Structures are given as structure tokens and as C-alpha cells.
GROMACS .gro file of N, CA and C in nm:
model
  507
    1UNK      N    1   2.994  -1.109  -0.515
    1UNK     CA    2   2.880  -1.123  -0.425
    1UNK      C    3   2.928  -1.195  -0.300
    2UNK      N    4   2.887  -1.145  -0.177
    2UNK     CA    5   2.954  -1.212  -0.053
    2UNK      C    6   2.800  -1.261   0.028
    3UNK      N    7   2.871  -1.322   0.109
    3UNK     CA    8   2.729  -1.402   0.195
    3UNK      C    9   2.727  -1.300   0.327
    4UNK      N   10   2.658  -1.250   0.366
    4UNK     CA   11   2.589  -1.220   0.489
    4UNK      C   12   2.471  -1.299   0.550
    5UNK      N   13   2.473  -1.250   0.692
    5UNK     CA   14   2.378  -1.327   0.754
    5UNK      C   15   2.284  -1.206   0.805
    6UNK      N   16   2.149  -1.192   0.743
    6UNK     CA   17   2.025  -1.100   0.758
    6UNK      C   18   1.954  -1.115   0.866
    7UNK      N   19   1.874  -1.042   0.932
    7UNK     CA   20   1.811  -1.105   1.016
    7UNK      C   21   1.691  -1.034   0.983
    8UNK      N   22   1.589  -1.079   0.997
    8UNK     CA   23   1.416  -0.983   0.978
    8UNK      C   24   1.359  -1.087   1.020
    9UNK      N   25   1.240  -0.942   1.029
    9UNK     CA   26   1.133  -0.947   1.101
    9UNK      C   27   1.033  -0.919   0.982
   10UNK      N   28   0.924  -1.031   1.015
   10UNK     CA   29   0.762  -1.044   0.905
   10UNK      C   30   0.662  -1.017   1.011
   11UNK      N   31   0.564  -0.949   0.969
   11UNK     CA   32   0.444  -0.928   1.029
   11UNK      C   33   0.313  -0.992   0.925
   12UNK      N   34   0.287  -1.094   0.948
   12UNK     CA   35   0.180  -1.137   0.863
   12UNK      C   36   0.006  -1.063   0.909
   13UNK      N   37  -0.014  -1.083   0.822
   13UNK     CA   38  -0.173  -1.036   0.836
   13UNK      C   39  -0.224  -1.024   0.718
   14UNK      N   40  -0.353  -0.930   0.771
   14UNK     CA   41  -0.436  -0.840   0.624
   14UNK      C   42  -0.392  -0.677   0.602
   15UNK      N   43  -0.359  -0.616   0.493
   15UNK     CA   44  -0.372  -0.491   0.462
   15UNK      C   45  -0.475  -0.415   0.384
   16UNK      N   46  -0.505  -0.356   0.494
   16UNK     CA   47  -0.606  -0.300   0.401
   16UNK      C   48  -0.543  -0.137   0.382
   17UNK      N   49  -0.429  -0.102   0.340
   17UNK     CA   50  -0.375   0.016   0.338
   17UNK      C   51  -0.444   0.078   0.199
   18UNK      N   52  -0.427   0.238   0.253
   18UNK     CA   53  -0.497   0.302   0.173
   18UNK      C   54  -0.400   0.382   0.174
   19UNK      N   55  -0.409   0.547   0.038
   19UNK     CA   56  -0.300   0.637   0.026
   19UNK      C   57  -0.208   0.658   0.150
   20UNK      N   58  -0.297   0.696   0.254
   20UNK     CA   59  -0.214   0.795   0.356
   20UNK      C   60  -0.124   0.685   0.452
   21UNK      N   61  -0.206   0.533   0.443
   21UNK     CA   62  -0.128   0.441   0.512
   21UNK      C   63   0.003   0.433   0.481
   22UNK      N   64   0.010   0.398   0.307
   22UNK     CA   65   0.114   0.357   0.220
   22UNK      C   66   0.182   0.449   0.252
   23UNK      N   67   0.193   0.589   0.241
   23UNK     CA   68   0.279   0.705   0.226
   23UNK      C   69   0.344   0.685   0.404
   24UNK      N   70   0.265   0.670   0.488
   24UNK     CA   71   0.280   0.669   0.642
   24UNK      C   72   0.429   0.555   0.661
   25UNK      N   73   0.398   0.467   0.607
   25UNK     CA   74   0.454   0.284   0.608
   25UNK      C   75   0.611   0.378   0.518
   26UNK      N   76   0.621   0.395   0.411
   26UNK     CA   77   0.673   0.448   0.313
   26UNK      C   78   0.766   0.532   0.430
   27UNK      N   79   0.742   0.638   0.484
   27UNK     CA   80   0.817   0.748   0.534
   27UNK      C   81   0.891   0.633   0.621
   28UNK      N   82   0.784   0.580   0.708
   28UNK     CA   83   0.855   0.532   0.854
   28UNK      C   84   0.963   0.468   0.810
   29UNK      N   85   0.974   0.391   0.719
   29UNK     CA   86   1.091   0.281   0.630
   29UNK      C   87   1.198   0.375   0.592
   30UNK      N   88   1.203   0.495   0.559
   30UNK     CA   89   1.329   0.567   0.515
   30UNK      C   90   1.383   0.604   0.631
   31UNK      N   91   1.265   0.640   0.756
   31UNK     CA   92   1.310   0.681   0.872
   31UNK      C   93   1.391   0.563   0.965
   32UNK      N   94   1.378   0.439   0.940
   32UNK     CA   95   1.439   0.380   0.984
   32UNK      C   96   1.561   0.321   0.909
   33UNK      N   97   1.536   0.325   0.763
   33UNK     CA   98   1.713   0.269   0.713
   33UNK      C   99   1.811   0.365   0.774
   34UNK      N  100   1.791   0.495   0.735
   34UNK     CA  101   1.844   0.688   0.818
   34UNK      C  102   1.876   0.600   0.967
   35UNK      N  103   1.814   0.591   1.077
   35UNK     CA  104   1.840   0.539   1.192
   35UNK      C  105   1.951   0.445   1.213
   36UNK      N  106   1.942   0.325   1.071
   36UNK     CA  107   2.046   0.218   1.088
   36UNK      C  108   2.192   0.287   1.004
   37UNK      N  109   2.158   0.405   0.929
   37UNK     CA  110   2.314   0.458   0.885
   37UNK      C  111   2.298   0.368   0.746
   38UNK      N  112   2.178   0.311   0.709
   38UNK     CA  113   2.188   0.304   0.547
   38UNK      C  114   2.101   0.368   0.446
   39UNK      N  115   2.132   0.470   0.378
   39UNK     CA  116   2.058   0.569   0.323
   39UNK      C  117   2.004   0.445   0.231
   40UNK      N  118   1.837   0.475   0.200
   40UNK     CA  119   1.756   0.426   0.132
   40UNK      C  120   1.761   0.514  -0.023
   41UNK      N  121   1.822   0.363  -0.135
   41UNK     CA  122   1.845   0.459  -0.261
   41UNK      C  123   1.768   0.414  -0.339
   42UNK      N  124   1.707   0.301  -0.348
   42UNK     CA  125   1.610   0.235  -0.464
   42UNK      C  126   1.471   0.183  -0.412
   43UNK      N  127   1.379   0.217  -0.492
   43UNK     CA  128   1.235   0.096  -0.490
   43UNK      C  129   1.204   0.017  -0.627
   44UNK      N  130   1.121  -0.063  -0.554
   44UNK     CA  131   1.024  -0.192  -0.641
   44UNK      C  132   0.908  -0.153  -0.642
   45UNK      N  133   0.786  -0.118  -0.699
   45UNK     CA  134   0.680  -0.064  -0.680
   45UNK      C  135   0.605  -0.183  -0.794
   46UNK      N  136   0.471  -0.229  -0.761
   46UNK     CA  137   0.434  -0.314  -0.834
   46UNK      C  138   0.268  -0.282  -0.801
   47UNK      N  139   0.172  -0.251  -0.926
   47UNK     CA  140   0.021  -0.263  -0.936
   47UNK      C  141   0.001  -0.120  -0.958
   48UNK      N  142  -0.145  -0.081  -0.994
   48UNK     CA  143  -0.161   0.090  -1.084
   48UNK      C  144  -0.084   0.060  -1.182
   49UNK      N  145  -0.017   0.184  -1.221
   49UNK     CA  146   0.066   0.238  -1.328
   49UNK      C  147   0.221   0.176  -1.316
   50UNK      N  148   0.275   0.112  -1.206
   50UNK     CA  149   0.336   0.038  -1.166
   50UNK      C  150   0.343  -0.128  -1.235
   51UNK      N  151   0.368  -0.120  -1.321
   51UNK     CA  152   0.346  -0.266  -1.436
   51UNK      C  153   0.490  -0.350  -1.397
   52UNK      N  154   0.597  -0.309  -1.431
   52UNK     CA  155   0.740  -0.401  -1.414
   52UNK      C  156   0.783  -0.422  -1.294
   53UNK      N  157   0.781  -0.352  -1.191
   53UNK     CA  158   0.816  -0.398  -1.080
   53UNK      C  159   1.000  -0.404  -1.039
   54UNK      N  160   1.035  -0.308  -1.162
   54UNK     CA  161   1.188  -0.312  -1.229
   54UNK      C  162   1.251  -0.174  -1.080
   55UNK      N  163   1.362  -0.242  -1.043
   55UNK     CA  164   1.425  -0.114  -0.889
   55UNK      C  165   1.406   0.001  -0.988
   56UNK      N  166   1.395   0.083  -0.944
   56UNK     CA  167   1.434   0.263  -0.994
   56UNK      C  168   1.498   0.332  -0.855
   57UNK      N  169   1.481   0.427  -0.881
   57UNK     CA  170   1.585   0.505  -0.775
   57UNK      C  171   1.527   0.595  -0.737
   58UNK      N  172   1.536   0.572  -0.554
   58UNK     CA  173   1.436   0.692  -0.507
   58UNK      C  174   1.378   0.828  -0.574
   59UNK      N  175   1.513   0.864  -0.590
   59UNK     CA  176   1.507   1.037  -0.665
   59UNK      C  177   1.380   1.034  -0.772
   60UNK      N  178   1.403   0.933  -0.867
   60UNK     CA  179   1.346   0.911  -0.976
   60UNK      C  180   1.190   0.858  -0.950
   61UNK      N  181   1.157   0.800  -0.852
   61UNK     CA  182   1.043   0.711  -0.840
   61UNK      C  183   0.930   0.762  -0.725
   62UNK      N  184   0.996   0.869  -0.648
   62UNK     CA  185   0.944   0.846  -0.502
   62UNK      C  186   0.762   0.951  -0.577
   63UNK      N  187   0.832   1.070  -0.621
   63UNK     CA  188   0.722   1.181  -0.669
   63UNK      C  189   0.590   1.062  -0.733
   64UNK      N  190   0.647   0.997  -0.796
   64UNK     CA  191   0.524   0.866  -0.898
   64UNK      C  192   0.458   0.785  -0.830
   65UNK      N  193   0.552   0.803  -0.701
   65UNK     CA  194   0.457   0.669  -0.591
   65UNK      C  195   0.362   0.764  -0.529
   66UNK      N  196   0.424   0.912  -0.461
   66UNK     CA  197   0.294   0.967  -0.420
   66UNK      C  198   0.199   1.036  -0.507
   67UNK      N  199   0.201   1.046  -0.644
   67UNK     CA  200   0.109   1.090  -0.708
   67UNK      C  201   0.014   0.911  -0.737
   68UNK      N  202   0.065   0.846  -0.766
   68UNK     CA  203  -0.009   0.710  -0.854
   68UNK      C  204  -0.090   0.708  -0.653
   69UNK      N  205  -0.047   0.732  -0.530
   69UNK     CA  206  -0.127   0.684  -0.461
   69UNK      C  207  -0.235   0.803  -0.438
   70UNK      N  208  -0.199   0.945  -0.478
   70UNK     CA  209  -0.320   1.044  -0.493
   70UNK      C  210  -0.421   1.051  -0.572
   71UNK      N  211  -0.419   0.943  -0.663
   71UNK     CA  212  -0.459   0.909  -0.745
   71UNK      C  213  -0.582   0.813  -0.785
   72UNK      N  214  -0.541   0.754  -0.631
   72UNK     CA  215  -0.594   0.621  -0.571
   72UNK      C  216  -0.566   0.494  -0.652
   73UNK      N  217  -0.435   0.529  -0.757
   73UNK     CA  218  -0.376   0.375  -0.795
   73UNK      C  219  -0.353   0.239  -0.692
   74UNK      N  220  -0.403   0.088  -0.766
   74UNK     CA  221  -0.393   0.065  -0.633
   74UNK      C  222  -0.222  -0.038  -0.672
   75UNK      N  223  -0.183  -0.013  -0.522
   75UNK     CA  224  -0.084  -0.086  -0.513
   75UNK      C  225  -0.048  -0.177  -0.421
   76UNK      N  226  -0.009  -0.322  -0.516
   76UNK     CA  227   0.001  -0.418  -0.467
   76UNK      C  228   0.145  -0.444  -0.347
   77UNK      N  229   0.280  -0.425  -0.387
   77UNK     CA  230   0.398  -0.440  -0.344
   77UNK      C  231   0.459  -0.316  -0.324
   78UNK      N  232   0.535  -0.227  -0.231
   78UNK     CA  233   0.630  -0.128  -0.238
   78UNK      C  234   0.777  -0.202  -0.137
   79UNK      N  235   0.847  -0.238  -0.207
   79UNK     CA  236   0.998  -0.258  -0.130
   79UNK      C  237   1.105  -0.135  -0.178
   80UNK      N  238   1.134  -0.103  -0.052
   80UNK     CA  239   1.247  -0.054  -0.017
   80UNK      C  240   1.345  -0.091  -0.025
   81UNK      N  241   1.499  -0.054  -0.057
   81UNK     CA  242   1.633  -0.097  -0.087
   81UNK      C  243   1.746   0.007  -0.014
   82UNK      N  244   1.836  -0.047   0.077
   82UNK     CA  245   1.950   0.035   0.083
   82UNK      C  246   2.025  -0.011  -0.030
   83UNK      N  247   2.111   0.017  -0.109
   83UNK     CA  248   2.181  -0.064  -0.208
   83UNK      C  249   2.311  -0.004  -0.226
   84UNK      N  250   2.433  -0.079  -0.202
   84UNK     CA  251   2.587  -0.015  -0.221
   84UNK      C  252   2.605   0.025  -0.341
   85UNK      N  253   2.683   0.119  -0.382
   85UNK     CA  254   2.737   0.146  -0.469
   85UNK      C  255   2.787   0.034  -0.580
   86UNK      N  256   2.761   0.038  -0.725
   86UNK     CA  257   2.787  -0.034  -0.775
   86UNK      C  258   2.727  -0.185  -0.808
   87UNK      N  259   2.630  -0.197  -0.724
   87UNK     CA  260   2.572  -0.303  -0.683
   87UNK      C  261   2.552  -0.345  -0.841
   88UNK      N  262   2.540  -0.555  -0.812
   88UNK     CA  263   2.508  -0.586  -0.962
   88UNK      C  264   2.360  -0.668  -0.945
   89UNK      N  265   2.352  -0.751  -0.845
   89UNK     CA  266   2.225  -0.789  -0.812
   89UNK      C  267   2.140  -0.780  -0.692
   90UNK      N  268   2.070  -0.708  -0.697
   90UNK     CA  269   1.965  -0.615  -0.543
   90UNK      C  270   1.911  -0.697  -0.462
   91UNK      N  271   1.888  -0.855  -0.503
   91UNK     CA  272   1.868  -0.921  -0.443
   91UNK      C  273   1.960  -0.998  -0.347
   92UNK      N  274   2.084  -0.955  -0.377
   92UNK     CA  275   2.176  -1.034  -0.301
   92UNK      C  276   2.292  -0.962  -0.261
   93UNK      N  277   2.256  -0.824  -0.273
   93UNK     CA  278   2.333  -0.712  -0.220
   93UNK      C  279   2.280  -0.653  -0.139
   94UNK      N  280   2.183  -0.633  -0.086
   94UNK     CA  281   2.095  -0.484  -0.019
   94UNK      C  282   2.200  -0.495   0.088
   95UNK      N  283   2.206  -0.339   0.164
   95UNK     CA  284   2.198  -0.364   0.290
   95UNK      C  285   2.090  -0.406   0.402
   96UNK      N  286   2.010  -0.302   0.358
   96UNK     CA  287   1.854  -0.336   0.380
   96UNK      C  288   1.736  -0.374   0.323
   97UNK      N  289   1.618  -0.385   0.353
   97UNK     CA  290   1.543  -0.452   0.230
   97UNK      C  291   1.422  -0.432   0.370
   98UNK      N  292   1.339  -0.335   0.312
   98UNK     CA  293   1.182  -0.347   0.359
   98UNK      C  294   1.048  -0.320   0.260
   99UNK      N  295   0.961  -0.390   0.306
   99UNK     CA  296   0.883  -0.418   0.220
   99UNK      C  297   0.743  -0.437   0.255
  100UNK      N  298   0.640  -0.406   0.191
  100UNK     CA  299   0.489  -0.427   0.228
  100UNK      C  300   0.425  -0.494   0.098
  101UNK      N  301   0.358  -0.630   0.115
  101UNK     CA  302   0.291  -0.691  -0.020
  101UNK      C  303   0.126  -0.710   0.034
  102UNK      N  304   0.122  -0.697  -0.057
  102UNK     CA  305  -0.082  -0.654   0.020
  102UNK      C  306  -0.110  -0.772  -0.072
  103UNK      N  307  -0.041  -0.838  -0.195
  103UNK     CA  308  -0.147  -0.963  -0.263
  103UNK      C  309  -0.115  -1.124  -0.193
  104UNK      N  310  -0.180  -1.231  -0.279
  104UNK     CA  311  -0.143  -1.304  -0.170
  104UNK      C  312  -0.142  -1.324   0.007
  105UNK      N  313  -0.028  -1.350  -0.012
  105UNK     CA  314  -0.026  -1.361   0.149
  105UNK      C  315   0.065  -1.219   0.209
  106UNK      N  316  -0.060  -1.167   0.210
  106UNK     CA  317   0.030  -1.011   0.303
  106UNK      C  318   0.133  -1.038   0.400
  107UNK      N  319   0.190  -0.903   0.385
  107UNK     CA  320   0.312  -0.930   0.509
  107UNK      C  321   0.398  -0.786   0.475
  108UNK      N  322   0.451  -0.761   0.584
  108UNK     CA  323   0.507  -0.668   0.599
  108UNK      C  324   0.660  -0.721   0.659
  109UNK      N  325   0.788  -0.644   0.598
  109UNK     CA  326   0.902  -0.691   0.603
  109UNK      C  327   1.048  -0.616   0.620
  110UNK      N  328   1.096  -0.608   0.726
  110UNK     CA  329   1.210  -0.606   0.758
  110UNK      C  330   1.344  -0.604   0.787
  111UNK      N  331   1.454  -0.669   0.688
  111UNK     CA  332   1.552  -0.708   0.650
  111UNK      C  333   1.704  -0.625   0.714
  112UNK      N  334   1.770  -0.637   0.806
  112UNK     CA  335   1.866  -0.586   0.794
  112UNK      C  336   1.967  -0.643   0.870
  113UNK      N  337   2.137  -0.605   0.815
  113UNK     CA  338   2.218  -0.731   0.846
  113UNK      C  339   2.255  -0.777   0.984
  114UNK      N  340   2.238  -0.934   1.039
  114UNK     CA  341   2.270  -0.982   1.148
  114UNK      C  342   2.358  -0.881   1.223
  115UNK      N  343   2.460  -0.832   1.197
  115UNK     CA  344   2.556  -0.755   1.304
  115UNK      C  345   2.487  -0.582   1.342
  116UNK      N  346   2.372  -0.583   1.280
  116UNK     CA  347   2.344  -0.447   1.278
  116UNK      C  348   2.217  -0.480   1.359
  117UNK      N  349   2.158  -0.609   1.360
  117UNK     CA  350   2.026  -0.576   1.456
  117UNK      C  351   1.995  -0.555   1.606
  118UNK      N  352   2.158  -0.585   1.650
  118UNK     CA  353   2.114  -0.514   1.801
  118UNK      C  354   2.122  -0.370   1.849
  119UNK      N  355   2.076  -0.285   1.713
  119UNK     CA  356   2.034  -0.154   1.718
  119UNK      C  357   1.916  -0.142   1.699
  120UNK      N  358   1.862  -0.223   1.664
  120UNK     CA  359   1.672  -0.193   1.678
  120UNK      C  360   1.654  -0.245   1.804
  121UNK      N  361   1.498  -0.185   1.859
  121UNK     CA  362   1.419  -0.225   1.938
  121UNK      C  363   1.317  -0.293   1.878
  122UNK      N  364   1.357  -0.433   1.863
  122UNK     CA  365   1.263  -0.535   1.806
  122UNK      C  366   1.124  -0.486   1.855
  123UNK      N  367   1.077  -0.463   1.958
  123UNK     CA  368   0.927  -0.482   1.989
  123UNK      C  369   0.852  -0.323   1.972
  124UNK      N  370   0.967  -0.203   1.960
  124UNK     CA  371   0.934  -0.112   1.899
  124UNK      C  372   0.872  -0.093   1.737
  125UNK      N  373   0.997  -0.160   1.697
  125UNK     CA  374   0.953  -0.194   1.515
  125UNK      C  375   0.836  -0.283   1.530
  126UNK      N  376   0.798  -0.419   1.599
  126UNK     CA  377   0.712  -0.451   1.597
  126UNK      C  378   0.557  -0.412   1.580
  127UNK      N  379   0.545  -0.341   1.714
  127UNK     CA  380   0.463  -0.185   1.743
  127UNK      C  381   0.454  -0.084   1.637
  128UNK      N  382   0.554  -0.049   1.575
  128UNK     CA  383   0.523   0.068   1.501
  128UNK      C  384   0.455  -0.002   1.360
  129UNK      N  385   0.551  -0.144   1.317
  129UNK     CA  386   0.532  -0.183   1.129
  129UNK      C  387   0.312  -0.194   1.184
  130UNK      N  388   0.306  -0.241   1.332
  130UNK     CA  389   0.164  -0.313   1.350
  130UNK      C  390   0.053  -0.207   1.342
  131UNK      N  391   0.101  -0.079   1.338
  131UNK     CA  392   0.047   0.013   1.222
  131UNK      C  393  -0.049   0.013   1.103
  132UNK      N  394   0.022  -0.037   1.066
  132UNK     CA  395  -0.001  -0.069   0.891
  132UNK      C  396  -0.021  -0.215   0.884
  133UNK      N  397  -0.097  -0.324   0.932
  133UNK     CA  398  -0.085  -0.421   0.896
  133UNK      C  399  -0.202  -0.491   1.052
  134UNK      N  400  -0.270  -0.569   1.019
  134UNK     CA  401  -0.371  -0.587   1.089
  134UNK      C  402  -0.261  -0.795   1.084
  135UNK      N  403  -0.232  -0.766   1.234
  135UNK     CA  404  -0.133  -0.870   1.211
  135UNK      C  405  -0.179  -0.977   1.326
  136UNK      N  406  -0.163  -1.118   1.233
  136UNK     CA  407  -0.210  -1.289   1.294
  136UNK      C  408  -0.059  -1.344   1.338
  137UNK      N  409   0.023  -1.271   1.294
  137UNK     CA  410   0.136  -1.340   1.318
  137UNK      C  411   0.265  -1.255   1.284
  138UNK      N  412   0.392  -1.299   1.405
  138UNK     CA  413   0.517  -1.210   1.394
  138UNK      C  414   0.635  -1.353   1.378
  139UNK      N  415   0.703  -1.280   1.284
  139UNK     CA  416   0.857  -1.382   1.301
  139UNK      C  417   0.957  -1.343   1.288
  140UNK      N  418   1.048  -1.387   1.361
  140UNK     CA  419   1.164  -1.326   1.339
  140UNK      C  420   1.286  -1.455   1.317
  141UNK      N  421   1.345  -1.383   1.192
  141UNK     CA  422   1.444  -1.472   1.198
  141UNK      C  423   1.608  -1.441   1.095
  142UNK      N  424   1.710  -1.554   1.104
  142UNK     CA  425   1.818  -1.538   1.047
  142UNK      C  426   1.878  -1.597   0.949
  143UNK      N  427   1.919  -1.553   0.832
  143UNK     CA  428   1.901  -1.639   0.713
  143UNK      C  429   2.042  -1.593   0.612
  144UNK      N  430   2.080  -1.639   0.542
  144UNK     CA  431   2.185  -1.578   0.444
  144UNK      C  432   2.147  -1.516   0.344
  145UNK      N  433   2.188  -1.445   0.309
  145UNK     CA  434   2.130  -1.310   0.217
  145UNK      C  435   2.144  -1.367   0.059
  146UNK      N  436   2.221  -1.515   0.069
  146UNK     CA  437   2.228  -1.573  -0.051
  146UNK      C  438   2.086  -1.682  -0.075
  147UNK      N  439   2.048  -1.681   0.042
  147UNK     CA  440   1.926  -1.808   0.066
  147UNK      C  441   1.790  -1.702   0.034
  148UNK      N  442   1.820  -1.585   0.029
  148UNK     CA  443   1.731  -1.451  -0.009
  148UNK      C  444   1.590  -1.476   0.108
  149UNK      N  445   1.625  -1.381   0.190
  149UNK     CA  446   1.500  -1.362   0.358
  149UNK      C  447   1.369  -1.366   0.256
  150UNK      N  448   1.325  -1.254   0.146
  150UNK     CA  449   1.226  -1.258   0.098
  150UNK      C  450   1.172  -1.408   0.084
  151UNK      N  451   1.251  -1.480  -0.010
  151UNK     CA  452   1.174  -1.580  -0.041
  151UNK      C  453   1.147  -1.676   0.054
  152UNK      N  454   1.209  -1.704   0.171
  152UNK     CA  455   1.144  -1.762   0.266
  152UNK      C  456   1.031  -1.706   0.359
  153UNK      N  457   1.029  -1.558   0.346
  153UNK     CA  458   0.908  -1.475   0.414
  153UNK      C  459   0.772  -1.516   0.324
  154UNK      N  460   0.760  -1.524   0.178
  154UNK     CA  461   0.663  -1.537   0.101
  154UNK      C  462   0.615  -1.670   0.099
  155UNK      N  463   0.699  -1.769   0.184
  155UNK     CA  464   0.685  -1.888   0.253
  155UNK      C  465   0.658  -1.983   0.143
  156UNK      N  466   0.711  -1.941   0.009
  156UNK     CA  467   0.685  -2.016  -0.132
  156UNK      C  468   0.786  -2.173  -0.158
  157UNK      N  469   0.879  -2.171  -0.037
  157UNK     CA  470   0.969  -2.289  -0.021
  157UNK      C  471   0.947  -2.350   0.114
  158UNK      N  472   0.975  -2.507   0.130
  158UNK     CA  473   0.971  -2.560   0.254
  158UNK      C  474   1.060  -2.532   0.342
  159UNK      N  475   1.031  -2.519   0.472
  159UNK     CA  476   1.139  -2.438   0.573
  159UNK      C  477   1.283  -2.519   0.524
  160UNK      N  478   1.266  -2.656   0.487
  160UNK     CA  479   1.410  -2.765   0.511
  160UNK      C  480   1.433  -2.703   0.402
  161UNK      N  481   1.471  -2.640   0.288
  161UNK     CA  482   1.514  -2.603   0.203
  161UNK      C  483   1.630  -2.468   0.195
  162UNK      N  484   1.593  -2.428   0.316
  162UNK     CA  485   1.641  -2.313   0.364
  162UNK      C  486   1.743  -2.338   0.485
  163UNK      N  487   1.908  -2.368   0.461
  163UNK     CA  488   2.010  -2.469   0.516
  163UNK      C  489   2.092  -2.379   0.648
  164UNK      N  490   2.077  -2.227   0.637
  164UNK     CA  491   2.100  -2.118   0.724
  164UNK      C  492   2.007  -2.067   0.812
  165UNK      N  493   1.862  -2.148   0.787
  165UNK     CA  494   1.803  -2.023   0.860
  165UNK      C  495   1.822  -2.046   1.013
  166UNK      N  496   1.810  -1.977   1.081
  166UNK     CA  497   1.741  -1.975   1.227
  166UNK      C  498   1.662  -1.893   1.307
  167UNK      N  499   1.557  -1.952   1.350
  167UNK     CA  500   1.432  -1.876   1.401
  167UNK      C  501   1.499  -1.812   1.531
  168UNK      N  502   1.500  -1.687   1.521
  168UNK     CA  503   1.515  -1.600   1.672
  168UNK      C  504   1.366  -1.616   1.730
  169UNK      N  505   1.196  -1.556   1.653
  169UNK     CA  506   1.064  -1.532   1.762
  169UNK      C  507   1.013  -1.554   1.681
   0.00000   0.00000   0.00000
């Protein structure tokens, strides 16, 4: 396992996403790992028929996400994964990592590595994730992929706890 330095972007707010949102949010996220040159191979899917919350693999999972949302299953979490070959833990491997959590404290999420983000148009992605997400607040920032971006996005630890980060916006 090696350390990288991540950089993302959170869009806090409320979701009130429904099928066609999720599926909308869903596409745009493959369309953009494709953009950064990291094919999107795994999800996390959590709420409906969605009980473990265990990665599966696009191939395997994607048909279940759009039927459980035709369905009108509701769902709480969908993260996205680029994930290398071989990988042993997803949390501390991704290349990428995006994500939408509708419980709690919503937020919509971002993840991809420090040397690769001056290929987005931050205020584009901004614009587009603000879509899907009725948003009070944007952040952006840089963190080690060992200090895991999620868990400081879910804001479940005190910022001083977190010894890499640094706020870019």
C-alpha cells in the first residue's frame, strides 16, 4: 500500500434524488473517471435490496442498481471506484473514488489523485455534481489517501486529527 496525495471536492447539501437523478449522477461519474483515463470497475451500493454495502464489480452490479432504482428501491449511498488491478484494500487503493450519500449528512463526492487534478475544471464539476444535490456548501481539499478523503468528508473526525490535509476552497 503506498501513500498518495488525493485531492476532492464535497458538495454538501440535501438530496432529494430520485430514479432518474441517481441513474443521471451514476452515468455522469463513469463519464468522468473515462475523462480522467481511469476506467470505473467497482461499486458500494447501500439501502433497498442493497443490505452489505460489500464493492462488487461494475459488470456484475450496475443492471441491479438500475433495476432496484426502477423499482423505486430506495437508496441511501452509491460510491464509485476506479480500482488497480489486484488491489487488496479499496479504501486505500482507488484511483478514484466518487460518491453520493443521501443519509445523514448528505454530500456528494469527488476523489481523485493530487497530480491528476489539474485536468478537471473545478467549477465545471462543481456546476455539473450541483445537479444532483441542492448544495449549502462546497470544499475542496488535499489529504493522503492513507488519512482516507471519505472519512474526513463525513466530517466524523476533528479537522486536527487529519495531519496531511490542506484546504485548497
Amino acid at each position: 500500500m503506498r501513500d498518495k496525495l488525493m485531492t476532492s471536492i464535497v458538495l454538501y447539501g440535501s438530496i432529494e434524488a430520485r430514479e432518474k437523478d441517481i441513474w443521471d449522477w451514476y452515468q455522469y461519474s463513469l463519464r468522468l473517471n473515462e475523462a480522467l483515463g481511469y476506467p470505473s470497475t467497482h461499486l458500494g451500493i447501500i439501502g433497498g435490496s442493497f443490505k452489505s454495502g460489500k464493492l462488487t464489480t461494475i459488470q456484475r452490479t450496475e443492471a441491479k442498481l438500475k433495476k432496484a432504482l426502477e423499482n423505486g428501491d430506495r437508496i441511501e449511498t452509491v460510491s464509485i471506484y476506479s480500482l488497480p488491478d489486484g488491489f487488496t484494500q479499496a479504501a486505500f487503493e482507488f484511483n478514484t473514488f466518487i460518491s453520493m450519500y443521501k443519509s445523514r449528512s448528505p454530500f456528494i463526492m469527488v476523489s481523485v489523485p493530487s497530480a491528476d487534478f489539474g485536468k478537471l475544471d473545478k467549477g465545471e464539476i462543481i456546476r455539473n455534481l450541483g445537479n444532483f444535490i441542492t448544495c449549502g456548501e462546497v470544499e475542496v481539499f488535499e489529504l493522503s489517501i492513507l488519512e482516507c478523503p471519505l472519512i474526513y468528508a463525513s466530517k466524523v473526525n476533528q479537522e486536527s486529527d487529519f495531519k496531511s490535509l490542506k484546504k485548497i476552497d
